[in-house]
């Protein structure tokens, strides 16, 4: 890997998400060597992936180079690679570009899409966990518009204009609202030979309500906003099969569609090499103690979505969102320095800053500890929080001007098929 030899403790971080970069920042210019590994050379601001897939933003506005984050950090290094396995006995990790010894290893690998064992859905549906996947969805949506415009077969046209989103969590709700705005604002202008009423957006949720992690107030308001935008919401509806053409469910609902976007759940993305006992079976996350150390394993920690920490307040682990990852990353950096100095570490206590979701223009819901609200003010708060959370001043400026332009002109300027997507 061409990492300089050092007498300093070497901390290897696997994953450049919210947890990984906040840990690296906390350890910056301290008396340690930091090596950050990731299969991409950029950090992705995942909360805005849906805007890339719905033509609202270009991908470079939600991605930030990992080397740029580390450029002023003495003794910090980045390597573009995939980690294959861990050798705990020799404290070594094996990657696609070679082996590396560690003193402390931190796994912040996040999650991957969970298809619950359904291979046909995995083959034919569209996931949205990475920038490349969001671009594929954007291309497929626009390609379907183009195909619908040239076909004379009404059934085929309807299938091209049917969009099914599975999972009504924040990702599914936000994406459904964004695609509905494409239908209401872009389709009538760009595709005047298509009837916008033929385009249908279906949001299917296996549970009894949308936004199940949020309050009943947020759930009811979100469903109201979605229906006002023309989204067809079906709760208590589980997708059983999808062959690329037909969606079948546990009810009598059957849909013909060319686009099914899978946002129904995630599962942990662990690294090979640790015993199966360290994983929480249902979620595939590493069991960690109150200091984020993997239980029963020396000098290896897990952070963020991949970490399963049971507490009295969170008996099923912390929510797999950005804030726990950020807070754990910052605290673990301090704790590792304490560990090196032989000082006692500080237990992690999650400070819940609330949750929010946007459903479209002037429509959002916000849950705070003592206050819940929705509508325009919630939408404004959502925009401000996400804008300030972005990595890099340039990205904030670009997204601010994009949102301002989109708001004034009811437009989505990034509706470009840069690379055509071919369905399997």
Short mmCIF file of C-alpha atoms in Angstrom, two decimals:
data_model
loop_
_atom_site.label_atom_id
_atom_site.label_comp_id
_atom_site.label_asym_id
_atom_site.label_seq_id
_atom_site.Cartn_x
_atom_site.Cartn_y
_atom_site.Cartn_z
CA UNK A 1 0.00 0.00 0.00
CA UNK A 2 3.05 2.23 0.28
CA UNK A 3 2.05 3.53 3.71
CA UNK A 4 5.08 4.99 5.55
CA UNK A 5 6.41 2.97 8.47
CA UNK A 6 5.92 4.72 11.77
CA UNK A 7 6.42 4.36 15.49
CA UNK A 8 3.03 5.99 16.05
CA UNK A 9 -0.05 3.84 16.70
CA UNK A 10 -1.71 3.06 13.34
CA UNK A 11 -5.48 3.46 13.17
CA UNK A 12 -7.07 1.97 10.06
CA UNK A 13 -10.57 3.19 9.19
CA UNK A 14 -12.63 1.20 6.70
CA UNK A 15 -15.35 3.38 5.18
CA UNK A 16 -15.51 7.07 4.27
CA UNK A 17 -19.10 7.73 5.33
CA UNK A 18 -20.28 10.05 8.09
CA UNK A 19 -18.71 7.91 10.84
CA UNK A 20 -15.38 7.39 9.08
CA UNK A 21 -14.74 11.01 8.13
CA UNK A 22 -15.71 12.36 11.55
CA UNK A 23 -13.37 9.88 13.21
CA UNK A 24 -10.56 10.88 10.82
CA UNK A 25 -11.17 14.57 11.52
CA UNK A 26 -11.09 14.02 15.27
CA UNK A 27 -7.74 12.21 14.98
CA UNK A 28 -6.27 14.85 12.65
CA UNK A 29 -2.75 15.97 13.56
CA UNK A 30 -2.67 13.90 16.73
CA UNK A 31 0.18 11.53 17.63
CA UNK A 32 -1.27 8.67 15.58
CA UNK A 33 -1.12 7.51 11.98
CA UNK A 34 -4.53 7.35 10.28
CA UNK A 35 -5.19 5.27 7.17
CA UNK A 36 -8.64 5.68 5.60
CA UNK A 37 -9.77 2.99 3.14
CA UNK A 38 -12.79 3.12 0.85
CA UNK A 39 -13.90 1.60 -2.45
CA UNK A 40 -14.77 5.12 -3.66
CA UNK A 41 -12.52 8.17 -3.55
CA UNK A 42 -15.35 10.38 -2.33
CA UNK A 43 -17.74 10.81 0.56
CA UNK A 44 -21.42 10.63 -0.43
CA UNK A 45 -24.05 12.77 1.26
CA UNK A 46 -26.64 10.00 1.15
CA UNK A 47 -29.66 12.03 2.37
CA UNK A 48 -29.71 13.83 -1.00
CA UNK A 49 -29.21 10.82 -3.28
CA UNK A 50 -32.89 10.90 -4.16
CA UNK A 51 -32.46 14.38 -5.66
CA UNK A 52 -29.78 13.05 -8.01
CA UNK A 53 -32.06 10.20 -9.08
CA UNK A 54 -34.97 12.61 -9.72
CA UNK A 55 -32.91 15.12 -11.77
CA UNK A 56 -32.77 17.80 -9.08
CA UNK A 57 -29.01 17.73 -8.50
CA UNK A 58 -25.85 16.61 -10.24
CA UNK A 59 -23.81 13.98 -8.39
CA UNK A 60 -20.73 16.16 -7.84
CA UNK A 61 -22.79 18.44 -5.60
CA UNK A 62 -23.42 15.69 -3.02
CA UNK A 63 -20.00 14.02 -3.25
CA UNK A 64 -16.72 15.26 -1.79
CA UNK A 65 -13.18 13.93 -2.38
CA UNK A 66 -11.86 11.99 0.60
CA UNK A 67 -8.29 13.08 -0.13
CA UNK A 68 -9.42 16.69 0.11
CA UNK A 69 -10.78 16.03 3.59
CA UNK A 70 -7.40 14.66 4.68
CA UNK A 71 -5.09 16.99 2.78
CA UNK A 72 -4.17 19.13 5.82
CA UNK A 73 -4.03 16.19 8.22
CA UNK A 74 -0.45 15.27 9.10
CA UNK A 75 0.14 11.50 9.19
CA UNK A 76 -3.22 10.77 7.52
CA UNK A 77 -3.43 8.71 4.32
CA UNK A 78 -6.14 7.52 1.96
CA UNK A 79 -6.14 4.40 -0.21
CA UNK A 80 -8.73 3.45 -2.83
CA UNK A 81 -9.39 -0.22 -2.24
CA UNK A 82 -11.83 -2.88 -1.13
CA UNK A 83 -11.19 -4.82 2.07
CA UNK A 84 -11.41 -8.58 1.59
CA UNK A 85 -10.93 -9.94 5.10
CA UNK A 86 -9.43 -9.37 8.55
CA UNK A 87 -6.71 -11.45 10.20
CA UNK A 88 -7.29 -10.73 13.89
CA UNK A 89 -4.45 -12.97 15.07
CA UNK A 90 -1.81 -10.97 13.17
CA UNK A 91 -3.76 -7.68 13.33
CA UNK A 92 -3.71 -7.40 9.53
CA UNK A 93 -6.31 -6.57 6.92
CA UNK A 94 -6.21 -7.98 3.41
CA UNK A 95 -7.36 -5.66 0.61
CA UNK A 96 -7.47 -5.61 -3.17
CA UNK A 97 -4.17 -3.66 -3.23
CA UNK A 98 -2.29 -5.52 -0.51
CA UNK A 99 -2.08 -6.16 3.21
CA UNK A 100 -1.79 -3.65 6.04
CA UNK A 101 -1.06 -4.06 9.73
CA UNK A 102 -3.05 -2.10 12.27
CA UNK A 103 -2.91 -1.24 15.94
CA UNK A 104 -6.56 -0.24 16.00
CA UNK A 105 -9.10 -1.11 13.32
CA UNK A 106 -12.38 0.75 12.89
CA UNK A 107 -15.11 -0.68 10.67
CA UNK A 108 -17.52 1.93 9.34
CA UNK A 109 -18.72 0.03 6.27
CA UNK A 110 -22.37 1.04 6.55
CA UNK A 111 -25.20 -0.94 5.00
CA UNK A 112 -26.30 -2.43 1.72
CA UNK A 113 -29.76 -2.95 0.22
CA UNK A 114 -31.75 -5.77 1.81
CA UNK A 115 -33.85 -7.79 -0.64
CA UNK A 116 -34.89 -10.31 2.04
CA UNK A 117 -33.65 -13.21 -0.08
CA UNK A 118 -35.78 -12.45 -3.16
CA UNK A 119 -33.37 -12.93 -6.07
CA UNK A 120 -35.82 -11.86 -8.79
CA UNK A 121 -36.46 -8.54 -7.09
CA UNK A 122 -32.72 -8.11 -6.59
CA UNK A 123 -32.13 -8.72 -10.29
CA UNK A 124 -34.86 -6.49 -11.74
CA UNK A 125 -35.38 -3.67 -9.23
CA UNK A 126 -33.39 -0.46 -8.79
CA UNK A 127 -31.54 0.14 -5.48
CA UNK A 128 -30.42 3.59 -4.37
CA UNK A 129 -27.50 3.39 -1.94
CA UNK A 130 -24.73 4.87 -4.10
CA UNK A 131 -24.23 7.76 -6.53
CA UNK A 132 -23.92 5.38 -9.48
CA UNK A 133 -27.25 3.77 -8.58
CA UNK A 134 -28.95 7.17 -8.31
CA UNK A 135 -27.63 8.04 -11.78
CA UNK A 136 -28.98 4.74 -13.11
CA UNK A 137 -32.43 5.58 -11.74
CA UNK A 138 -32.28 9.05 -13.29
CA UNK A 139 -31.35 7.62 -16.69
CA UNK A 140 -34.05 4.95 -16.51
CA UNK A 141 -36.77 7.47 -15.61
CA UNK A 142 -35.84 9.76 -18.50
CA UNK A 143 -35.38 6.86 -20.92
CA UNK A 144 -38.86 5.63 -20.03
CA UNK A 145 -40.26 9.08 -20.79
CA UNK A 146 -38.58 8.95 -24.21
CA UNK A 147 -39.87 5.43 -24.93
CA UNK A 148 -43.39 6.37 -23.84
CA UNK A 149 -43.32 9.32 -26.24
CA UNK A 150 -42.66 7.13 -29.29
CA UNK A 151 -44.79 4.05 -28.61
CA UNK A 152 -48.31 3.77 -30.00
CA UNK A 153 -49.19 0.85 -27.71
CA UNK A 154 -51.17 2.29 -24.80
CA UNK A 155 -50.38 -0.61 -22.46
CA UNK A 156 -46.65 -0.26 -23.08
CA UNK A 157 -46.87 3.49 -22.64
CA UNK A 158 -48.65 3.00 -19.33
CA UNK A 159 -45.95 0.55 -18.15
CA UNK A 160 -43.23 3.05 -19.08
CA UNK A 161 -45.02 5.75 -17.09
CA UNK A 162 -45.77 3.63 -14.02
CA UNK A 163 -43.22 4.08 -11.24
CA UNK A 164 -43.35 1.82 -8.20
CA UNK A 165 -41.39 2.65 -5.04
CA UNK A 166 -41.25 -0.06 -2.39
CA UNK A 167 -40.73 1.12 1.18
CA UNK A 168 -42.26 4.26 2.69
CA UNK A 169 -39.43 5.22 4.99
CA UNK A 170 -37.76 8.64 4.54
CA UNK A 171 -36.00 7.55 1.31
CA UNK A 172 -39.15 6.18 -0.29
CA UNK A 173 -41.31 9.11 0.76
CA UNK A 174 -38.82 11.73 -0.43
CA UNK A 175 -38.25 9.96 -3.75
CA UNK A 176 -42.00 9.54 -4.37
CA UNK A 177 -42.53 13.25 -3.79
CA UNK A 178 -39.64 14.19 -6.09
CA UNK A 179 -40.87 11.96 -8.94
CA UNK A 180 -44.39 13.38 -8.46
CA UNK A 181 -42.93 16.86 -9.00
CA UNK A 182 -41.38 15.59 -12.25
CA UNK A 183 -44.84 14.52 -13.32
CA UNK A 184 -46.51 17.78 -12.30
CA UNK A 185 -43.89 20.30 -13.45
CA UNK A 186 -41.57 18.74 -16.05
CA UNK A 187 -43.64 16.22 -18.00
CA UNK A 188 -46.23 18.77 -19.26
CA UNK A 189 -43.45 21.07 -20.51
CA UNK A 190 -40.87 18.65 -21.92
CA UNK A 191 -43.23 15.96 -23.21
CA UNK A 192 -46.23 17.82 -24.56
CA UNK A 193 -47.28 14.76 -26.59
CA UNK A 194 -47.74 12.72 -23.38
CA UNK A 195 -50.77 12.89 -21.09
CA UNK A 196 -49.38 13.58 -17.58
CA UNK A 197 -52.41 11.84 -16.06
CA UNK A 198 -51.18 8.57 -17.53
CA UNK A 199 -48.09 8.72 -15.33
CA UNK A 200 -48.68 7.06 -11.96
CA UNK A 201 -46.41 6.89 -8.90
CA UNK A 202 -47.14 4.05 -6.48
CA UNK A 203 -45.66 3.98 -2.98
CA UNK A 204 -46.00 0.53 -1.42
CA UNK A 205 -45.40 0.01 2.31
CA UNK A 206 -45.55 -3.31 4.15
CA UNK A 207 -46.41 -1.61 7.44
CA UNK A 208 -49.59 0.16 8.45
CA UNK A 209 -48.35 3.70 7.76
CA UNK A 210 -45.74 5.74 5.91
CA UNK A 211 -42.63 6.96 7.76
CA UNK A 212 -42.88 4.21 10.40
CA UNK A 213 -39.83 5.47 12.40
CA UNK A 214 -41.43 8.90 12.87
CA UNK A 215 -44.42 10.12 14.89
CA UNK A 216 -48.05 9.49 13.92
CA UNK A 217 -48.34 13.24 13.26
CA UNK A 218 -45.49 13.12 10.75
CA UNK A 219 -46.88 9.95 9.18
CA UNK A 220 -50.37 11.36 8.66
CA UNK A 221 -49.07 14.68 7.33
CA UNK A 222 -46.62 12.96 4.96
CA UNK A 223 -49.35 10.73 3.55
CA UNK A 224 -51.59 13.77 3.09
CA UNK A 225 -48.82 15.64 1.24
CA UNK A 226 -48.07 12.63 -0.96
CA UNK A 227 -51.70 12.19 -1.95
CA UNK A 228 -51.96 15.91 -2.71
CA UNK A 229 -49.08 15.46 -5.15
CA UNK A 230 -50.88 12.56 -6.81
CA UNK A 231 -48.90 9.68 -5.30
CA UNK A 232 -50.91 6.48 -4.84
CA UNK A 233 -50.07 5.22 -1.34
CA UNK A 234 -50.73 1.57 -0.45
CA UNK A 235 -49.95 0.52 3.13
CA UNK A 236 -50.07 -3.07 4.42
CA UNK A 237 -48.86 -4.05 0.96
CA UNK A 238 -45.82 -6.28 0.53
CA UNK A 239 -44.18 -6.92 -2.84
CA UNK A 240 -43.86 -10.64 -3.41
CA UNK A 241 -42.33 -10.70 -6.89
CA UNK A 242 -41.14 -8.55 -9.78
CA UNK A 243 -39.92 -9.97 -13.09
CA UNK A 244 -39.01 -6.65 -14.69
CA UNK A 245 -42.51 -6.15 -16.05
CA UNK A 246 -45.13 -7.14 -13.46
CA UNK A 247 -45.30 -6.38 -9.74
CA UNK A 248 -47.24 -8.84 -7.61
CA UNK A 249 -48.14 -8.17 -3.98
CA UNK A 250 -49.73 -9.90 -0.99
CA UNK A 251 -53.01 -8.18 -1.90
CA UNK A 252 -54.97 -8.23 -5.15
CA UNK A 253 -52.89 -5.29 -6.40
CA UNK A 254 -50.89 -6.17 -9.53
CA UNK A 255 -49.01 -3.50 -11.47
CA UNK A 256 -47.40 -3.39 -14.88
CA UNK A 257 -44.30 -1.20 -14.69
CA UNK A 258 -40.83 -0.84 -16.18
CA UNK A 259 -39.39 0.82 -13.06
CA UNK A 260 -39.45 -0.56 -9.52
CA UNK A 261 -37.25 1.26 -7.00
CA UNK A 262 -36.43 -0.78 -3.91
CA UNK A 263 -36.22 1.26 -0.70
CA UNK A 264 -37.69 -1.38 1.60
CA UNK A 265 -34.76 -1.92 3.91
CA UNK A 266 -31.06 -2.31 4.49
CA UNK A 267 -28.77 -4.84 6.08
CA UNK A 268 -25.27 -4.49 7.49
CA UNK A 269 -22.28 -4.77 5.18
CA UNK A 270 -19.68 -6.56 7.34
CA UNK A 271 -16.13 -7.54 6.45
CA UNK A 272 -15.08 -11.22 6.37
CA UNK A 273 -12.73 -12.51 9.04
CA UNK A 274 -14.61 -12.12 12.32
CA UNK A 275 -16.61 -14.89 13.96
CA UNK A 276 -20.32 -15.02 13.15
CA UNK A 277 -21.06 -14.58 16.88
CA UNK A 278 -20.05 -10.92 16.72
CA UNK A 279 -22.90 -10.17 14.31
CA UNK A 280 -26.47 -9.46 15.33
CA UNK A 281 -28.23 -12.01 13.16
CA UNK A 282 -31.36 -10.10 12.16
CA UNK A 283 -29.66 -6.85 11.14
CA UNK A 284 -26.19 -8.22 10.21
CA UNK A 285 -24.55 -5.51 12.35
CA UNK A 286 -21.56 -5.86 14.65
CA UNK A 287 -22.42 -6.16 18.35
CA UNK A 288 -20.51 -3.42 20.14
CA UNK A 289 -20.16 -2.31 23.74
CA UNK A 290 -20.76 1.19 25.07
CA UNK A 291 -17.37 2.28 23.66
CA UNK A 292 -18.12 0.96 20.15
CA UNK A 293 -15.63 -1.89 20.55
CA UNK A 294 -16.79 -5.12 18.92
CA UNK A 295 -17.62 -7.52 21.72
CA UNK A 296 -15.04 -10.24 22.24
CA UNK A 297 -12.56 -8.80 19.74
CA UNK A 298 -9.45 -6.89 20.76
CA UNK A 299 -8.63 -3.48 19.19
CA UNK A 300 -11.46 -3.56 16.61
CA UNK A 301 -14.32 -1.07 16.71
CA UNK A 302 -17.47 -0.54 14.64
CA UNK A 303 -19.27 2.73 13.98
CA UNK A 304 -22.50 4.04 12.49
CA UNK A 305 -24.96 1.88 10.60
CA UNK A 306 -22.85 -1.27 10.96
CA UNK A 307 -22.66 -0.96 14.78
CA UNK A 308 -25.33 -2.57 16.97
CA UNK A 309 -25.26 -1.10 20.45
CA UNK A 310 -28.04 -2.14 22.79
CA UNK A 311 -28.91 0.42 25.46
CA UNK A 312 -31.88 0.99 27.74
CA UNK A 313 -33.05 3.84 25.51
CA UNK A 314 -32.36 1.90 22.29
CA UNK A 315 -32.88 -1.83 22.96
CA UNK A 316 -32.82 -2.57 19.22
CA UNK A 317 -29.76 -0.47 18.49
CA UNK A 318 -29.47 3.13 17.38
CA UNK A 319 -31.30 4.33 14.25
CA UNK A 320 -29.30 3.90 11.04
CA UNK A 321 -29.13 7.58 10.17
CA UNK A 322 -26.38 10.17 10.00
CA UNK A 323 -26.44 11.58 13.55
CA UNK A 324 -25.48 8.41 15.48
CA UNK A 325 -22.63 7.83 12.99
CA UNK A 326 -21.36 11.41 13.35
CA UNK A 327 -21.54 11.37 17.15
CA UNK A 328 -19.94 7.94 17.44
CA UNK A 329 -17.13 8.91 15.07
CA UNK A 330 -16.27 12.03 17.06
CA UNK A 331 -16.36 10.26 20.43
CA UNK A 332 -14.37 7.23 19.29
CA UNK A 333 -11.56 9.48 18.10
CA UNK A 334 -11.28 10.92 21.61
CA UNK A 335 -11.62 7.48 23.17
CA UNK A 336 -8.85 5.90 21.09
CA UNK A 337 -6.50 8.70 22.15
CA UNK A 338 -7.48 8.04 25.78
CA UNK A 339 -6.93 4.32 25.26
CA UNK A 340 -3.43 4.96 23.92
CA UNK A 341 -2.66 7.14 26.94
CA UNK A 342 -4.04 4.53 29.35
CA UNK A 343 -6.96 6.72 30.42
CA UNK A 344 -10.56 5.49 30.90
CA UNK A 345 -12.83 5.84 27.88
CA UNK A 346 -16.18 7.65 27.82
CA UNK A 347 -19.34 5.65 27.15
CA UNK A 348 -21.40 6.65 24.13
CA UNK A 349 -24.78 8.29 24.78
CA UNK A 350 -26.77 9.21 21.70
CA UNK A 351 -28.17 12.73 21.64
CA UNK A 352 -31.25 12.54 19.42
CA UNK A 353 -31.55 15.82 17.51
CA UNK A 354 -34.81 14.79 15.86
CA UNK A 355 -35.79 13.45 12.48
CA UNK A 356 -37.26 14.96 9.34
CA UNK A 357 -38.38 14.19 5.81
CA UNK A 358 -39.37 16.32 2.85
CA UNK A 359 -42.17 15.40 0.47
CA UNK A 360 -41.70 18.18 -2.06
CA UNK A 361 -41.93 21.89 -2.54
CA UNK A 362 -43.07 23.60 0.70
CA UNK A 363 -43.90 20.19 2.18
CA UNK A 364 -41.92 18.50 4.96
CA UNK A 365 -42.35 16.98 8.41
CA UNK A 366 -40.08 17.45 11.42
CA UNK A 367 -40.07 15.54 14.71
CA UNK A 368 -38.19 17.14 17.58
CA UNK A 369 -38.16 15.88 21.16
CA UNK A 370 -40.83 18.27 22.39
CA UNK A 371 -42.16 19.76 19.17
CA UNK A 372 -43.55 18.36 15.93
CA UNK A 373 -44.44 20.47 12.91
CA UNK A 374 -44.97 20.28 9.17
CA UNK A 375 -45.51 22.37 6.04
CA UNK A 376 -43.48 25.30 4.75
CA UNK A 377 -41.53 26.03 7.95
CA UNK A 378 -40.60 22.35 8.29
CA UNK A 379 -39.47 22.37 4.65
CA UNK A 380 -37.32 25.44 5.28
CA UNK A 381 -35.75 23.82 8.38
CA UNK A 382 -35.10 20.63 6.39
CA UNK A 383 -33.31 22.62 3.66
CA UNK A 384 -31.19 24.60 6.14
CA UNK A 385 -30.12 21.53 8.14
CA UNK A 386 -29.18 19.54 5.04
CA UNK A 387 -27.36 22.50 3.49
CA UNK A 388 -25.27 23.05 6.62
CA UNK A 389 -24.54 19.32 6.97
CA UNK A 390 -22.90 19.05 3.54
CA UNK A 391 -19.15 18.52 3.38
CA UNK A 392 -17.45 21.39 1.56
CA UNK A 393 -18.33 25.05 0.99
CA UNK A 394 -18.51 24.56 -2.78
CA UNK A 395 -21.19 21.89 -2.45
CA UNK A 396 -23.28 24.13 -0.20
CA UNK A 397 -23.12 26.99 -2.69
CA UNK A 398 -23.96 24.79 -5.69
CA UNK A 399 -26.91 23.14 -3.98
CA UNK A 400 -28.21 26.46 -2.64
CA UNK A 401 -28.27 27.95 -6.14
CA UNK A 402 -29.79 24.76 -7.58
CA UNK A 403 -32.58 24.79 -5.01
CA UNK A 404 -33.18 28.51 -5.55
CA UNK A 405 -33.35 28.04 -9.32
CA UNK A 406 -35.65 25.01 -8.99
CA UNK A 407 -37.93 26.86 -6.58
CA UNK A 408 -38.32 29.95 -8.75
CA UNK A 409 -38.71 28.12 -12.06
CA UNK A 410 -40.47 24.91 -10.94
CA UNK A 411 -37.63 23.19 -12.78
CA UNK A 412 -35.19 20.30 -12.41
CA UNK A 413 -32.17 21.28 -14.45
CA UNK A 414 -30.24 17.99 -14.21
CA UNK A 415 -32.55 15.92 -16.43
CA UNK A 416 -29.70 14.55 -18.54
CA UNK A 417 -29.12 11.00 -19.73
CA UNK A 418 -25.34 11.08 -19.35
CA UNK A 419 -24.93 7.34 -19.54
CA UNK A 420 -27.88 5.22 -20.77
CA UNK A 421 -28.98 2.46 -18.43
CA UNK A 422 -29.81 -0.98 -19.80
CA UNK A 423 -32.18 -3.04 -17.71
CA UNK A 424 -31.32 -6.69 -17.13
#
